[in-house]
């Protein structure tokens, strides 16, 4: 970048990038779309889902109690509302099944690469 010439910043991914170093990769177009579409809490939960699943199209089976603990939420009710808003916005798909009369929810992350275009 040359500021005197009015050139913009140039960003690139480090070629020595290693996912084991604790980074969560989200493509720029998807990140831009997420920033325009989601609130801060919704974005925080979505990024947690991506980190937990390891990719943009994975599935997460964590309980709402565990998710609330990781996100610093005090109640499962607030987390339930938050996951429902992500579902309504088309970012995740919530699927609840009863196993031995106990409800279990799986959160399917929607691949947003096409949505962001």
PDB file of C-alpha atoms in Angstrom:
ATOM      1  CA  UNK A   1       0.000   0.000   0.000  1.00  0.00           C
ATOM      2  CA  UNK A   2       1.206   3.447  -0.844  1.00  0.00           C
ATOM      3  CA  UNK A   3      -0.817   6.083   1.034  1.00  0.00           C
ATOM      4  CA  UNK A   4       0.725   8.967  -0.933  1.00  0.00           C
ATOM      5  CA  UNK A   5      -0.582   7.455  -4.158  1.00  0.00           C
ATOM      6  CA  UNK A   6      -4.022   6.799  -2.634  1.00  0.00           C
ATOM      7  CA  UNK A   7      -3.755   3.032  -2.863  1.00  0.00           C
ATOM      8  CA  UNK A   8      -5.964   0.940  -0.583  1.00  0.00           C
ATOM      9  CA  UNK A   9      -4.931  -1.670   1.905  1.00  0.00           C
ATOM     10  CA  UNK A  10      -4.310  -5.173   0.652  1.00  0.00           C
ATOM     11  CA  UNK A  11      -5.153  -8.135   2.873  1.00  0.00           C
ATOM     12  CA  UNK A  12      -4.169 -11.743   2.321  1.00  0.00           C
ATOM     13  CA  UNK A  13      -4.244 -15.005   4.195  1.00  0.00           C
ATOM     14  CA  UNK A  14      -0.909 -16.068   5.562  1.00  0.00           C
ATOM     15  CA  UNK A  15       0.334 -19.009   3.434  1.00  0.00           C
ATOM     16  CA  UNK A  16       1.555 -20.679   6.619  1.00  0.00           C
ATOM     17  CA  UNK A  17      -1.934 -20.596   8.155  1.00  0.00           C
ATOM     18  CA  UNK A  18      -2.718 -23.535  10.403  1.00  0.00           C
ATOM     19  CA  UNK A  19      -6.243 -24.179  11.737  1.00  0.00           C
ATOM     20  CA  UNK A  20      -4.736 -25.840  14.793  1.00  0.00           C
ATOM     21  CA  UNK A  21      -3.465 -22.418  15.891  1.00  0.00           C
ATOM     22  CA  UNK A  22      -6.956 -21.410  16.995  1.00  0.00           C
ATOM     23  CA  UNK A  23      -8.307 -19.493  14.002  1.00  0.00           C
ATOM     24  CA  UNK A  24     -11.777 -19.806  12.500  1.00  0.00           C
ATOM     25  CA  UNK A  25     -11.826 -19.177   8.758  1.00  0.00           C
ATOM     26  CA  UNK A  26     -14.856 -17.438   7.256  1.00  0.00           C
ATOM     27  CA  UNK A  27     -14.684 -16.266   3.619  1.00  0.00           C
ATOM     28  CA  UNK A  28     -14.781 -12.482   3.181  1.00  0.00           C
ATOM     29  CA  UNK A  29     -18.050 -12.413   1.238  1.00  0.00           C
ATOM     30  CA  UNK A  30     -19.734 -14.575   3.892  1.00  0.00           C
ATOM     31  CA  UNK A  31     -18.292 -12.410   6.689  1.00  0.00           C
ATOM     32  CA  UNK A  32     -19.593  -9.240   4.994  1.00  0.00           C
ATOM     33  CA  UNK A  33     -23.055 -10.784   4.612  1.00  0.00           C
ATOM     34  CA  UNK A  34     -23.074 -11.958   8.245  1.00  0.00           C
ATOM     35  CA  UNK A  35     -22.072  -8.514   9.525  1.00  0.00           C
ATOM     36  CA  UNK A  36     -24.945  -6.914   7.598  1.00  0.00           C
ATOM     37  CA  UNK A  37     -27.525  -9.552   8.546  1.00  0.00           C
ATOM     38  CA  UNK A  38     -26.866 -10.614  12.145  1.00  0.00           C
ATOM     39  CA  UNK A  39     -26.858  -8.800  15.471  1.00  0.00           C
ATOM     40  CA  UNK A  40     -23.834  -9.045  17.758  1.00  0.00           C
ATOM     41  CA  UNK A  41     -25.195 -11.942  19.814  1.00  0.00           C
ATOM     42  CA  UNK A  42     -26.331 -13.828  16.715  1.00  0.00           C
ATOM     43  CA  UNK A  43     -22.924 -13.376  15.105  1.00  0.00           C
ATOM     44  CA  UNK A  44     -21.184 -14.561  18.270  1.00  0.00           C
ATOM     45  CA  UNK A  45     -23.278 -17.743  18.349  1.00  0.00           C
ATOM     46  CA  UNK A  46     -22.811 -18.375  14.628  1.00  0.00           C
ATOM     47  CA  UNK A  47     -19.029 -18.035  14.911  1.00  0.00           C
ATOM     48  CA  UNK A  48     -19.110 -20.409  17.874  1.00  0.00           C
ATOM     49  CA  UNK A  49     -21.034 -22.932  15.742  1.00  0.00           C
ATOM     50  CA  UNK A  50     -18.455 -22.616  12.941  1.00  0.00           C
ATOM     51  CA  UNK A  51     -15.630 -23.088  15.428  1.00  0.00           C
ATOM     52  CA  UNK A  52     -17.333 -26.049  17.095  1.00  0.00           C
ATOM     53  CA  UNK A  53     -18.096 -27.828  13.819  1.00  0.00           C
ATOM     54  CA  UNK A  54     -14.865 -26.938  12.038  1.00  0.00           C
ATOM     55  CA  UNK A  55     -16.553 -25.685   8.857  1.00  0.00           C
ATOM     56  CA  UNK A  56     -19.375 -23.586   7.426  1.00  0.00           C
ATOM     57  CA  UNK A  57     -21.682 -26.517   6.713  1.00  0.00           C
ATOM     58  CA  UNK A  58     -21.336 -28.738   9.778  1.00  0.00           C
ATOM     59  CA  UNK A  59     -23.686 -29.920  12.508  1.00  0.00           C
ATOM     60  CA  UNK A  60     -23.591 -29.097  16.210  1.00  0.00           C
ATOM     61  CA  UNK A  61     -25.196 -31.293  18.881  1.00  0.00           C
ATOM     62  CA  UNK A  62     -24.297 -29.286  21.988  1.00  0.00           C
ATOM     63  CA  UNK A  63     -27.084 -28.763  24.494  1.00  0.00           C
ATOM     64  CA  UNK A  64     -28.494 -25.304  25.062  1.00  0.00           C
ATOM     65  CA  UNK A  65     -27.094 -25.438  28.581  1.00  0.00           C
ATOM     66  CA  UNK A  66     -23.559 -25.997  27.233  1.00  0.00           C
ATOM     67  CA  UNK A  67     -23.985 -23.351  24.530  1.00  0.00           C
ATOM     68  CA  UNK A  68     -25.214 -20.839  27.116  1.00  0.00           C
ATOM     69  CA  UNK A  69     -22.178 -21.591  29.293  1.00  0.00           C
ATOM     70  CA  UNK A  70     -19.735 -21.068  26.404  1.00  0.00           C
ATOM     71  CA  UNK A  71     -21.405 -17.827  25.302  1.00  0.00           C
ATOM     72  CA  UNK A  72     -21.834 -16.326  28.763  1.00  0.00           C
ATOM     73  CA  UNK A  73     -25.638 -16.427  28.649  1.00  0.00           C
ATOM     74  CA  UNK A  74     -27.493 -16.881  31.911  1.00  0.00           C
ATOM     75  CA  UNK A  75     -30.493 -18.861  30.699  1.00  0.00           C
ATOM     76  CA  UNK A  76     -31.376 -21.518  28.211  1.00  0.00           C
ATOM     77  CA  UNK A  77     -34.453 -19.469  27.287  1.00  0.00           C
ATOM     78  CA  UNK A  78     -32.358 -16.606  25.901  1.00  0.00           C
ATOM     79  CA  UNK A  79     -30.236 -19.091  23.967  1.00  0.00           C
ATOM     80  CA  UNK A  80     -33.350 -20.778  22.590  1.00  0.00           C
ATOM     81  CA  UNK A  81     -34.603 -17.422  21.297  1.00  0.00           C
ATOM     82  CA  UNK A  82     -31.187 -16.691  19.815  1.00  0.00           C
ATOM     83  CA  UNK A  83     -31.004 -20.010  17.953  1.00  0.00           C
ATOM     84  CA  UNK A  84     -34.563 -19.478  16.718  1.00  0.00           C
ATOM     85  CA  UNK A  85     -33.602 -16.070  15.273  1.00  0.00           C
ATOM     86  CA  UNK A  86     -30.646 -17.692  13.453  1.00  0.00           C
ATOM     87  CA  UNK A  87     -33.046 -20.340  12.148  1.00  0.00           C
ATOM     88  CA  UNK A  88     -35.535 -17.665  10.996  1.00  0.00           C
ATOM     89  CA  UNK A  89     -32.765 -15.766   9.182  1.00  0.00           C
ATOM     90  CA  UNK A  90     -31.729 -18.922   7.320  1.00  0.00           C
ATOM     91  CA  UNK A  91     -28.285 -19.214   8.881  1.00  0.00           C
ATOM     92  CA  UNK A  92     -28.897 -22.497  10.692  1.00  0.00           C
ATOM     93  CA  UNK A  93     -31.541 -25.208  10.591  1.00  0.00           C
ATOM     94  CA  UNK A  94     -32.782 -26.448  13.969  1.00  0.00           C
ATOM     95  CA  UNK A  95     -33.907 -30.053  14.105  1.00  0.00           C
ATOM     96  CA  UNK A  96     -35.359 -31.374  17.355  1.00  0.00           C
ATOM     97  CA  UNK A  97     -35.904 -35.080  17.940  1.00  0.00           C
ATOM     98  CA  UNK A  98     -37.236 -36.851  21.005  1.00  0.00           C
ATOM     99  CA  UNK A  99     -35.089 -39.750  22.143  1.00  0.00           C
ATOM    100  CA  UNK A 100     -36.681 -41.647  25.023  1.00  0.00           C
ATOM    101  CA  UNK A 101     -39.011 -38.683  25.606  1.00  0.00           C
ATOM    102  CA  UNK A 102     -36.049 -36.286  25.946  1.00  0.00           C
ATOM    103  CA  UNK A 103     -35.795 -33.562  23.277  1.00  0.00           C
ATOM    104  CA  UNK A 104     -32.414 -33.269  21.528  1.00  0.00           C
ATOM    105  CA  UNK A 105     -31.675 -30.473  19.076  1.00  0.00           C
ATOM    106  CA  UNK A 106     -29.175 -30.608  16.240  1.00  0.00           C
ATOM    107  CA  UNK A 107     -28.082 -27.317  14.693  1.00  0.00           C
ATOM    108  CA  UNK A 108     -27.253 -27.675  10.990  1.00  0.00           C
ATOM    109  CA  UNK A 109     -25.151 -24.798   9.659  1.00  0.00           C
ATOM    110  CA  UNK A 110     -26.338 -23.624   6.261  1.00  0.00           C
ATOM    111  CA  UNK A 111     -23.546 -23.169   3.719  1.00  0.00           C
ATOM    112  CA  UNK A 112     -23.728 -19.393   3.228  1.00  0.00           C
ATOM    113  CA  UNK A 113     -21.361 -19.120   0.276  1.00  0.00           C
ATOM    114  CA  UNK A 114     -24.260 -18.847  -2.188  1.00  0.00           C
ATOM    115  CA  UNK A 115     -26.374 -16.676   0.145  1.00  0.00           C
ATOM    116  CA  UNK A 116     -23.620 -14.080   0.472  1.00  0.00           C
ATOM    117  CA  UNK A 117     -23.466 -13.394  -3.266  1.00  0.00           C
TER     118      UNK A 117
END
